Amino acid sequence: NLLQWSRTQTGRIHFHPAEQHVEKIFEEELNGVNNIAKAKNIKLRIDACKDIVVWADENMFKTILRNLVTNSIKFTPENGTVKVSCRKKEDCIELIVEDTGIGMNDETIENLFKMDVFHTSTGTANESGSGIGLMICDEFVKKHGGRIKVESEIGKGSRFICIFPKP
């Protein structure tokens, strides 16, 4: 994550958008993090992605998905659920990662993507993190002309919605 972040900051990361079949990428990437979820007995679900195509850089899209899903797993207690879905709207495609985790308060949400506010939290199984993964997600989504919306409630979980504009 740190290497990717430094490359985004110095303009040394390549951006090559093309049509990406969302369901295929979801299946590939979720297979890669499935062992992390299994260790906490967390169910990973993919919903509503059939035949949806997004105009995105494949490596960036995979990084966004992987970072959001691993964060959701980190902050979801045992026997929880992490769901990945997408929606096709008139002017955009939404990638949604939601969990039944510990949730966040408004102040935490407000500071998630701020470079000048160092924020790290310990996961439900004492996992550590730097917060850089979320900053990378934000940078990559913005590179596509999109944005990330965060909805959360303490004790009920979080939802990250990445909005990718249609070309």
Coordinates of N, CA, C and O in Angstrom, one line a residue:
N1 N 0.8 -1.2 0.0 CA 0.0 0.0 0.0 C 0.9 1.3 0.0 O 0.6 2.2 -0.7
L2 N 1.9 1.3 0.8 CA 2.8 2.4 0.9 C 3.4 2.7 -0.5 O 3.5 3.9 -0.9
L3 N 3.9 1.7 -1.1 CA 4.5 1.9 -2.4 C 3.5 2.4 -3.4 O 3.8 3.4 -4.2
Q4 N 2.3 1.8 -3.5 CA 1.3 2.3 -4.4 C 0.9 3.8 -4.1 O 0.7 4.6 -5.0
W5 N 0.8 4.1 -2.8 CA 0.5 5.5 -2.4 C 1.5 6.5 -2.9 O 1.3 7.5 -3.4
S6 N 2.8 6.1 -2.6 CA 3.9 7.0 -3.0 C 3.9 7.2 -4.6 O 4.2 8.3 -5.0
R7 N 3.6 6.1 -5.3 CA 3.5 6.3 -6.8 C 2.4 7.2 -7.2 O 2.5 8.0 -8.1
T8 N 1.3 7.2 -6.5 CA 0.2 8.1 -6.8 C 0.6 9.5 -6.5 O 0.2 10.4 -7.3
Q9 N 1.3 9.7 -5.5 CA 1.7 11.1 -5.1 C 2.7 11.7 -6.0 O 2.8 12.9 -6.2
T10 N 3.5 10.8 -6.6 CA 4.6 11.3 -7.5 C 4.2 11.2 -9.0 O 5.0 11.4 -9.9
G11 N 3.0 10.8 -9.3 CA 2.5 10.7 -10.7 C 3.2 9.5 -11.4 O 3.2 9.5 -12.7
R12 N 3.7 8.5 -10.7 CA 4.4 7.4 -11.4 C 3.5 6.1 -11.5 O 4.0 5.1 -11.7
I13 N 2.2 6.3 -11.4 CA 1.3 5.1 -11.5 C 0.6 5.3 -12.9 O 0.1 6.3 -13.2
H14 N 0.6 4.2 -13.6 CA 0.0 4.2 -14.9 C -1.6 4.1 -14.8 O -2.0 3.3 -14.0
F15 N -2.3 4.8 -15.7 CA -3.7 4.8 -15.7 C -4.2 4.4 -17.1 O -4.0 5.1 -18.0
H16 N -4.7 3.1 -17.2 CA -5.2 2.6 -18.5 C -6.6 2.1 -18.3 O -6.8 0.9 -18.2
P17 N -7.6 3.0 -18.4 CA -9.0 2.5 -18.3 C -9.5 1.7 -19.5 O -9.0 2.0 -20.6
A18 N -10.3 0.7 -19.2 CA -10.9 -0.1 -20.3 C -12.2 -0.7 -19.7 O -12.4 -0.6 -18.5
E19 N -13.0 -1.4 -20.5 CA -14.2 -2.1 -20.0 C -13.7 -3.2 -19.0 O -12.9 -4.0 -19.4
Q20 N -14.3 -3.2 -17.8 CA -14.0 -4.3 -16.9 C -15.3 -5.0 -16.5 O -16.3 -4.3 -16.2
H21 N -15.4 -6.3 -16.6 CA -16.5 -7.0 -16.2 C -16.5 -7.2 -14.7 O -15.7 -8.0 -14.1
V22 N -17.4 -6.5 -14.0 CA -17.3 -6.4 -12.5 C -17.4 -7.8 -11.8 O -16.6 -8.1 -10.9
E23 N -18.4 -8.6 -12.3 CA -18.5 -9.9 -11.6 C -17.3 -10.8 -11.7 O -16.9 -11.4 -10.6
K24 N -16.6 -10.8 -12.8 CA -15.3 -11.5 -12.9 C -14.3 -11.0 -12.0 O -13.6 -11.8 -11.3
I25 N -14.1 -9.7 -11.9 CA -13.1 -9.1 -11.0 C -13.5 -9.4 -9.6 O -12.6 -9.7 -8.7
F26 N -14.7 -9.3 -9.2 CA -15.2 -9.6 -7.8 C -14.8 -11.0 -7.5 O -14.3 -11.2 -6.4
E27 N -15.1 -11.9 -8.3 CA -14.8 -13.3 -8.0 C -13.3 -13.6 -7.8 O -12.9 -14.3 -6.9
E28 N -12.5 -13.0 -8.7 CA -11.1 -13.2 -8.7 C -10.5 -12.6 -7.4 O -9.8 -13.2 -6.6
E29 N -10.9 -11.4 -7.1 CA -10.3 -10.7 -5.9 C -10.9 -11.3 -4.6 O -10.1 -11.4 -3.6
L30 N -12.1 -11.7 -4.5 CA -12.6 -12.3 -3.3 C -12.0 -13.6 -3.0 O -11.9 -14.0 -1.9
N31 N -11.7 -14.4 -4.1 CA -11.0 -15.6 -3.8 C -9.6 -15.4 -3.1 O -9.2 -16.2 -2.3
G32 N -9.0 -14.3 -3.4 CA -7.7 -13.9 -2.8 C -7.8 -13.6 -1.4 O -6.8 -13.7 -0.6
V33 N -8.9 -13.0 -0.9 CA -9.1 -12.7 0.5 C -10.0 -13.6 1.3 O -10.2 -13.4 2.5
N34 N -10.4 -14.7 0.6 CA -11.3 -15.6 1.3 C -10.7 -16.3 2.5 O -11.4 -16.5 3.5
N35 N -9.4 -16.6 2.5 CA -8.8 -17.2 3.7 C -8.8 -16.3 4.9 O -8.9 -16.7 6.0
I36 N -8.6 -15.0 4.7 CA -8.7 -14.0 5.8 C -10.1 -14.0 6.4 O -10.2 -14.0 7.6
A37 N -11.1 -14.0 5.5 CA -12.5 -14.1 6.0 C -12.8 -15.4 6.8 O -13.4 -15.4 7.8
K38 N -12.3 -16.5 6.2 CA -12.5 -17.8 6.8 C -11.9 -17.9 8.2 O -12.5 -18.5 9.1
A39 N -10.8 -17.2 8.4 CA -10.1 -17.3 9.7 C -11.0 -16.6 10.8 O -10.9 -17.0 12.0
K40 N -11.9 -15.7 10.4 CA -12.8 -15.1 11.4 C -14.2 -15.6 11.2 O -15.1 -15.0 11.8
N41 N -14.4 -16.6 10.4 CA -15.7 -17.1 10.1 C -16.7 -16.1 9.6 O -17.8 -16.0 10.0
I42 N -16.1 -15.3 8.7 CA -16.9 -14.2 8.1 C -17.4 -14.7 6.7 O -16.6 -15.2 5.9
K43 N -18.7 -14.5 6.4 CA -19.2 -14.8 5.1 C -19.0 -13.7 4.1 O -19.4 -12.6 4.4
L44 N -18.4 -14.0 3.0 CA -18.3 -13.1 1.9 C -19.4 -13.3 0.9 O -19.6 -14.5 0.4
R45 N -20.1 -12.3 0.5 CA -21.2 -12.4 -0.5 C -21.0 -11.5 -1.7 O -20.6 -10.4 -1.5
I46 N -21.3 -12.0 -2.9 CA -21.3 -11.1 -4.0 C -22.8 -11.1 -4.5 O -23.4 -12.1 -4.7
D47 N -23.3 -9.8 -4.6 CA -24.7 -9.7 -5.1 C -24.8 -8.7 -6.2 O -24.0 -7.7 -6.3
A48 N -25.7 -8.9 -7.1 CA -26.1 -7.9 -8.1 C -25.0 -7.4 -9.0 O -24.9 -6.2 -9.1
C49 N -24.2 -8.2 -9.6 CA -23.1 -7.8 -10.4 C -23.2 -8.4 -11.8 O -22.3 -8.1 -12.7
K50 N -24.1 -9.2 -12.1 CA -24.1 -9.9 -13.4 C -24.3 -8.9 -14.6 O -25.1 -8.0 -14.5
D51 N -23.4 -9.1 -15.6 CA -23.5 -8.3 -16.8 C -23.2 -6.8 -16.6 O -23.6 -6.0 -17.4
I52 N -22.6 -6.4 -15.5 CA -22.3 -5.0 -15.3 C -20.8 -4.8 -15.7 O -20.0 -5.5 -15.3
V53 N -20.6 -3.7 -16.5 CA -19.3 -3.4 -16.9 C -19.0 -1.9 -16.5 O -19.9 -1.1 -16.5
V54 N -17.8 -1.7 -16.0 CA -17.4 -0.4 -15.5 C -16.1 0.0 -16.4 O -15.3 -0.9 -16.8
W55 N -16.0 1.3 -16.7 CA -14.9 1.8 -17.4 C -13.8 2.2 -16.4 O -14.0 3.1 -15.6
A56 N -12.8 1.3 -16.2 CA -11.8 1.5 -15.1 C -10.5 0.9 -15.5 O -10.4 0.0 -16.3
D57 N -9.5 1.4 -14.8 CA -8.2 0.7 -14.9 C -8.3 -0.5 -14.0 O -8.6 -0.5 -12.8
E58 N -7.9 -1.7 -14.6 CA -8.1 -3.0 -14.0 C -7.3 -3.1 -12.7 O -7.9 -3.5 -11.6
N59 N -6.1 -2.7 -12.7 CA -5.3 -2.8 -11.4 C -5.8 -1.9 -10.3 O -5.8 -2.3 -9.2
M60 N -6.2 -0.7 -10.7 CA -6.7 0.2 -9.7 C -8.0 -0.3 -9.1 O -8.3 -0.2 -7.9
F61 N -8.9 -0.8 -10.0 CA -10.2 -1.3 -9.6 C -10.0 -2.4 -8.6 O -10.7 -2.5 -7.6
K62 N -9.1 -3.3 -9.0 CA -8.8 -4.5 -8.1 C -8.3 -4.0 -6.7 O -8.7 -4.5 -5.7
T63 N -7.4 -3.0 -6.8 CA -6.8 -2.5 -5.5 C -7.9 -1.9 -4.6 O -7.9 -2.1 -3.4
I64 N -8.8 -1.1 -5.2 CA -9.9 -0.5 -4.5 C -10.7 -1.6 -3.8 O -11.0 -1.5 -2.6
L65 N -11.1 -2.6 -4.6 CA -12.0 -3.6 -4.1 C -11.3 -4.4 -3.0 O -11.8 -4.6 -1.9
R66 N -10.0 -4.8 -3.2 CA -9.3 -5.6 -2.2 C -9.1 -4.8 -0.9 O -9.3 -5.3 0.2
N67 N -8.7 -3.5 -1.0 CA -8.6 -2.7 0.2 C -9.9 -2.5 1.0 O -9.9 -2.7 2.2
L68 N -10.9 -2.3 0.3 CA -12.2 -2.1 1.0 C -12.7 -3.4 1.6 O -13.2 -3.4 2.7
V69 N -12.5 -4.5 0.9 CA -13.0 -5.8 1.5 C -12.1 -6.2 2.7 O -12.7 -6.6 3.7
T70 N -10.8 -6.1 2.6 CA -10.0 -6.4 3.7 C -10.2 -5.5 4.9 O -10.2 -6.0 6.0
N71 N -10.5 -4.3 4.7 CA -10.9 -3.4 5.8 C -12.2 -3.8 6.4 O -12.3 -3.8 7.7
S72 N -13.2 -4.2 5.6 CA -14.4 -4.7 6.2 C -14.2 -5.9 7.0 O -14.8 -6.1 8.0
I73 N -13.4 -6.8 6.5 CA -13.1 -8.0 7.2 C -12.5 -7.7 8.6 O -12.8 -8.2 9.6
K74 N -11.5 -6.8 8.5 CA -10.8 -6.4 9.7 C -11.7 -5.9 10.8 O -11.5 -6.1 12.0
F75 N -12.7 -5.1 10.4 CA -13.6 -4.5 11.4 C -14.9 -5.2 11.6 O -15.8 -4.6 12.2
T76 N -15.0 -6.4 11.1 CA -16.2 -7.2 11.4 C -15.8 -8.3 12.3 O -14.9 -9.1 12.1
P77 N -16.6 -8.5 13.4 CA -16.4 -9.6 14.3 C -16.7 -11.0 13.7 O -17.3 -11.1 12.7
E78 N -16.2 -12.0 14.4 CA -16.5 -13.4 14.0 C -18.0 -13.6 13.7 O -18.8 -13.0 14.4
N79 N -18.2 -14.4 12.7 CA -19.6 -14.8 12.3 C -20.4 -13.6 11.6 O -21.6 -13.7 11.5
G80 N -19.7 -12.6 11.2 CA -20.3 -11.5 10.5 C -20.4 -11.7 9.0 O -20.0 -12.8 8.5
T81 N -20.7 -10.7 8.3 CA -20.9 -10.8 6.8 C -20.3 -9.5 6.2 O -20.4 -8.4 6.7
V82 N -19.6 -9.8 5.0 CA -19.1 -8.7 4.2 C -19.8 -9.0 2.8 O -19.7 -10.0 2.3
K83 N -20.5 -8.0 2.3 CA -21.2 -8.1 1.1 C -20.6 -7.1 0.1 O -20.4 -5.9 0.4
V84 N -20.4 -7.6 -1.1 CA -19.9 -6.8 -2.2 C -21.0 -6.8 -3.3 O -21.5 -7.8 -3.7
S85 N -21.4 -5.6 -3.8 CA -22.4 -5.5 -4.8 C -22.1 -4.3 -5.7 O -21.2 -3.5 -5.4
C86 N -22.9 -4.2 -6.7 CA -22.8 -3.0 -7.6 C -24.2 -2.7 -8.1 O -25.1 -3.5 -8.2
R87 N -24.3 -1.4 -8.5 CA -25.6 -1.0 -9.1 C -25.3 -0.2 -10.3 O -24.3 0.7 -10.3
K88 N -26.1 -0.4 -11.3 CA -26.0 0.4 -12.5 C -27.0 1.5 -12.4 O -28.2 1.2 -12.3
K89 N -26.5 2.7 -12.5 CA -27.5 3.9 -12.5 C -27.4 4.6 -13.9 O -26.5 4.2 -14.7
E90 N -28.2 5.5 -14.0 CA -28.3 6.2 -15.3 C -26.9 6.8 -15.7 O -26.5 6.8 -16.9
D91 N -26.2 7.5 -14.7 CA -25.0 8.2 -15.1 C -23.7 7.6 -14.4 O -22.7 8.2 -14.5
C92 N -23.9 6.5 -13.7 CA -22.7 5.9 -13.0 C -22.9 4.4 -12.7 O -24.0 3.9 -12.8
I93 N -21.8 3.8 -12.2 CA -21.8 2.5 -11.7 C -21.3 2.6 -10.2 O -20.3 3.3 -10.0
E94 N -22.0 2.0 -9.3 CA -21.6 2.1 -7.9 C -21.1 0.7 -7.5 O -21.8 -0.3 -7.7
L95 N -19.9 0.7 -6.9 CA -19.3 -0.4 -6.3 C -19.6 -0.3 -4.8 O -19.3 0.8 -4.2
I96 N -20.2 -1.3 -4.1 CA -20.6 -1.1 -2.7 C -20.0 -2.3 -1.9 O -20.1 -3.5 -2.3
V97 N -19.3 -1.9 -0.9 CA -18.8 -2.9 0.1 C -19.4 -2.6 1.4 O -19.2 -1.5 1.9
E98 N -20.1 -3.5 2.0 CA -20.8 -3.3 3.3 C -20.5 -4.4 4.2 O -20.3 -5.6 3.8
D99 N -20.5 -4.1 5.5 CA -20.2 -5.1 6.5 C -21.2 -5.0 7.7 O -21.9 -4.0 7.8
T100 N -21.1 -6.1 8.5 CA -21.8 -6.1 9.8 C -20.9 -5.8 10.9 O -21.0 -6.5 12.0
G101 N -19.9 -4.9 10.7 CA -18.9 -4.7 11.6 C -19.2 -3.7 12.7 O -20.3 -3.4 13.0
I102 N -18.1 -3.2 13.3 CA -18.3 -2.3 14.5 C -18.8 -0.9 14.2 O -19.2 -0.2 15.1
G103 N -18.7 -0.5 12.9 CA -19.1 0.8 12.5 C -18.2 1.9 13.0 O -17.2 1.7 13.7
M104 N -18.6 3.2 12.6 CA -17.8 4.3 12.9 C -18.7 5.5 13.2 O -19.8 5.6 12.7
N105 N -18.1 6.4 14.0 CA -18.9 7.6 14.3 C -18.6 8.7 13.2 O -17.8 8.5 12.4
D106 N -19.4 9.8 13.2 CA -19.3 10.8 12.2 C -17.9 11.4 12.1 O -17.4 11.7 11.0
E107 N -17.2 11.6 13.3 CA -15.9 12.2 13.3 C -14.9 11.3 12.6 O -14.0 11.8 11.8
T108 N -15.0 10.0 12.8 CA -14.1 9.1 12.2 C -14.3 9.1 10.7 O -13.3 9.1 9.9
I109 N -15.5 9.1 10.3 CA -15.9 9.1 8.8 C -15.3 10.4 8.2 O -14.7 10.3 7.1
E110 N -15.5 11.5 8.9 CA -15.0 12.8 8.3 C -13.5 12.8 8.1 O -13.0 13.5 7.2
N111 N -12.8 12.1 8.9 CA -11.3 12.1 8.8 C -10.7 10.9 8.1 O -9.5 10.9 7.9
L112 N -11.5 10.0 7.5 CA -10.9 8.8 6.9 C -10.0 9.1 5.7 O -9.0 8.5 5.6
F113 N -10.3 10.1 4.9 CA -9.5 10.3 3.7 C -8.6 11.6 3.8 O -8.1 12.0 2.8
K114 N -8.5 12.1 5.0 CA -7.7 13.3 5.2 C -6.2 12.9 5.4 O -5.9 12.2 6.3
M115 N -5.3 13.5 4.6 CA -3.9 13.3 4.7 C -3.3 13.8 6.0 O -2.4 13.2 6.5
D116 N -3.8 14.9 6.5 CA -3.2 15.6 7.6 C -3.7 15.0 9.0 O -3.3 15.5 10.0
V117 N -4.6 14.0 8.9 CA -5.1 13.4 10.1 C -4.7 11.9 10.1 O -5.2 11.1 9.3
F118 N -3.8 11.6 11.0 CA -3.3 10.2 11.1 C -4.4 9.4 11.8 O -4.8 9.8 12.9
H119 N -4.9 8.4 11.2 CA -5.9 7.6 11.8 C -5.7 6.1 11.6 O -5.5 5.7 10.5
T120 N -5.6 5.4 12.7 CA -5.5 4.0 12.6 C -6.3 3.4 13.7 O -6.4 3.9 14.8
S121 N -6.9 2.2 13.4 CA -7.7 1.5 14.4 C -7.3 0.1 14.4 O -6.9 -0.5 13.4
T122 N -7.5 -0.6 15.6 CA -7.2 -2.0 15.7 C -8.5 -2.7 15.3 O -9.6 -2.4 15.7
G123 N -8.3 -3.8 14.5 CA -9.5 -4.6 14.0 C -10.0 -5.5 15.2 O -9.5 -5.5 16.3
T124 N -11.1 -6.2 14.9 CA -11.8 -7.0 15.9 C -11.0 -8.2 16.4 O -11.3 -8.8 17.4
A125 N -9.9 -8.5 15.6 CA -9.0 -9.6 16.0 C -7.6 -9.1 16.2 O -6.6 -9.7 16.0
N126 N -7.5 -7.8 16.7 CA -6.3 -7.1 16.9 C -5.4 -6.9 15.6 O -4.2 -6.7 15.7
E127 N -6.1 -6.9 14.4 CA -5.3 -6.6 13.2 C -5.0 -5.1 13.3 O -5.7 -4.3 13.8
S128 N -3.8 -4.8 12.7 CA -3.4 -3.4 12.6 C -3.5 -2.9 11.2 O -3.6 -3.6 10.3
G129 N -3.4 -1.6 11.1 CA -3.4 -0.9 9.8 C -2.9 0.5 9.9 O -2.8 1.0 11.0
S130 N -2.6 1.1 8.7 CA -2.1 2.4 8.7 C -3.1 3.5 8.2 O -2.8 4.7 8.4
G131 N -4.1 3.1 7.6 CA -5.1 4.0 7.0 C -4.7 4.4 5.6 O -5.5 5.0 4.9
I132 N -3.5 4.0 5.1 CA -3.1 4.3 3.8 C -4.0 3.6 2.7 O -4.2 4.2 1.6
G133 N -4.4 2.4 3.0 CA -5.3 1.7 2.0 C -6.5 2.5 1.6 O -6.9 2.6 0.4
L134 N -7.1 3.2 2.6 CA -8.3 4.0 2.2 C -7.9 5.2 1.5 O -8.7 5.6 0.6
M135 N -6.8 5.8 1.8 CA -6.3 7.0 1.0 C -6.1 6.6 -0.5 O -6.4 7.3 -1.4
I136 N -5.5 5.4 -0.7 CA -5.3 4.9 -2.0 C -6.6 4.7 -2.7 O -6.7 5.1 -3.9
C137 N -7.6 4.1 -2.1 CA -8.9 3.9 -2.7 C -9.4 5.3 -3.1 O -9.9 5.4 -4.2
D138 N -9.4 6.2 -2.2 CA -9.9 7.6 -2.6 C -9.2 8.2 -3.8 O -9.8 8.7 -4.7
E139 N -7.8 8.1 -3.8 CA -7.1 8.6 -4.9 C -7.4 7.9 -6.2 O -7.6 8.6 -7.2
F140 N -7.5 6.6 -6.2 CA -7.8 5.8 -7.4 C -9.3 6.1 -7.9 O -9.5 6.2 -9.1
V141 N -10.2 6.2 -7.0 CA -11.6 6.5 -7.4 C -11.6 7.9 -8.0 O -12.3 8.1 -9.1
K142 N -10.9 8.9 -7.4 CA -10.9 10.2 -8.0 C -10.2 10.2 -9.3 O -10.6 11.0 -10.2
K143 N -9.2 9.4 -9.5 CA -8.5 9.3 -10.8 C -9.5 8.9 -11.9 O -9.3 9.3 -13.1
H144 N -10.5 8.2 -11.6 CA -11.5 7.8 -12.5 C -12.6 8.8 -12.7 O -13.6 8.6 -13.4
G145 N -12.5 9.9 -12.0 CA -13.5 11.0 -12.0 C -14.7 10.7 -11.1 O -15.8 11.3 -11.2
G146 N -14.5 9.8 -10.1 CA -15.6 9.4 -9.2 C -15.3 9.9 -7.8 O -14.5 10.8 -7.5
R147 N -16.0 9.3 -6.8 CA -15.9 9.7 -5.4 C -16.4 8.5 -4.6 O -17.0 7.6 -5.0
I148 N -16.0 8.6 -3.3 CA -16.4 7.5 -2.3 C -17.3 8.2 -1.3 O -17.0 9.2 -0.8
K149 N -18.4 7.5 -1.0 CA -19.4 7.9 0.0 C -19.3 6.8 1.1 O -19.2 5.6 0.8
V150 N -19.4 7.3 2.3 CA -19.3 6.3 3.5 C -20.5 6.5 4.4 O -20.9 7.7 4.7
E151 N -21.2 5.4 4.7 CA -22.3 5.4 5.6 C -21.9 4.4 6.7 O -21.4 3.3 6.4
S152 N -22.2 4.8 7.9 CA -21.8 3.9 9.0 C -22.7 4.2 10.3 O -23.1 5.3 10.5
E153 N -22.8 3.1 11.1 CA -23.5 3.3 12.4 C -22.8 2.4 13.4 O -22.5 1.2 13.1
I154 N -22.4 3.0 14.5 CA -21.7 2.3 15.5 C -22.5 1.0 15.9 O -23.7 1.1 16.1
G155 N -21.8 -0.1 15.9 CA -22.4 -1.4 16.3 C -23.2 -2.1 15.2 O -23.7 -3.2 15.4
K156 N -23.4 -1.4 14.1 CA -24.2 -2.0 13.0 C -23.4 -2.2 11.7 O -23.9 -3.0 10.8
G157 N -22.3 -1.6 11.5 CA -21.5 -1.8 10.3 C -21.3 -0.5 9.5 O -21.8 0.5 9.9
S158 N -20.6 -0.8 8.4 CA -20.3 0.3 7.5 C -20.6 0.0 6.0 O -20.6 -1.2 5.7
R159 N -20.8 1.0 5.2 CA -21.0 0.8 3.8 C -20.2 1.9 3.0 O -20.3 3.1 3.3
F160 N -19.3 1.4 2.2 CA -18.5 2.2 1.3 C -19.0 2.1 -0.1 O -19.2 1.0 -0.6
I161 N -19.4 3.2 -0.7 CA -19.9 3.3 -2.0 C -19.0 4.1 -2.9 O -18.8 5.3 -2.7
C162 N -18.4 3.4 -3.9 CA -17.5 4.0 -4.9 C -18.3 4.3 -6.1 O -18.8 3.4 -6.7
I163 N -18.3 5.5 -6.5 CA -19.1 6.0 -7.6 C -18.2 6.2 -8.8 O -17.4 7.1 -8.7
F164 N -18.4 5.4 -9.8 CA -17.6 5.5 -11.1 C -18.5 6.1 -12.2 O -19.5 5.5 -12.5
P165 N -18.2 7.2 -12.7 CA -19.0 7.8 -13.8 C -19.0 6.9 -15.0 O -17.9 6.3 -15.3
K166 N -20.1 6.9 -15.8 CA -20.0 6.2 -17.1 C -19.3 7.1 -18.1 O -19.3 8.3 -18.0
P167 N -18.5 6.5 -19.0 CA -17.7 7.2 -19.9 C -18.6 8.0 -20.9 O -19.7 7.7 -21.2

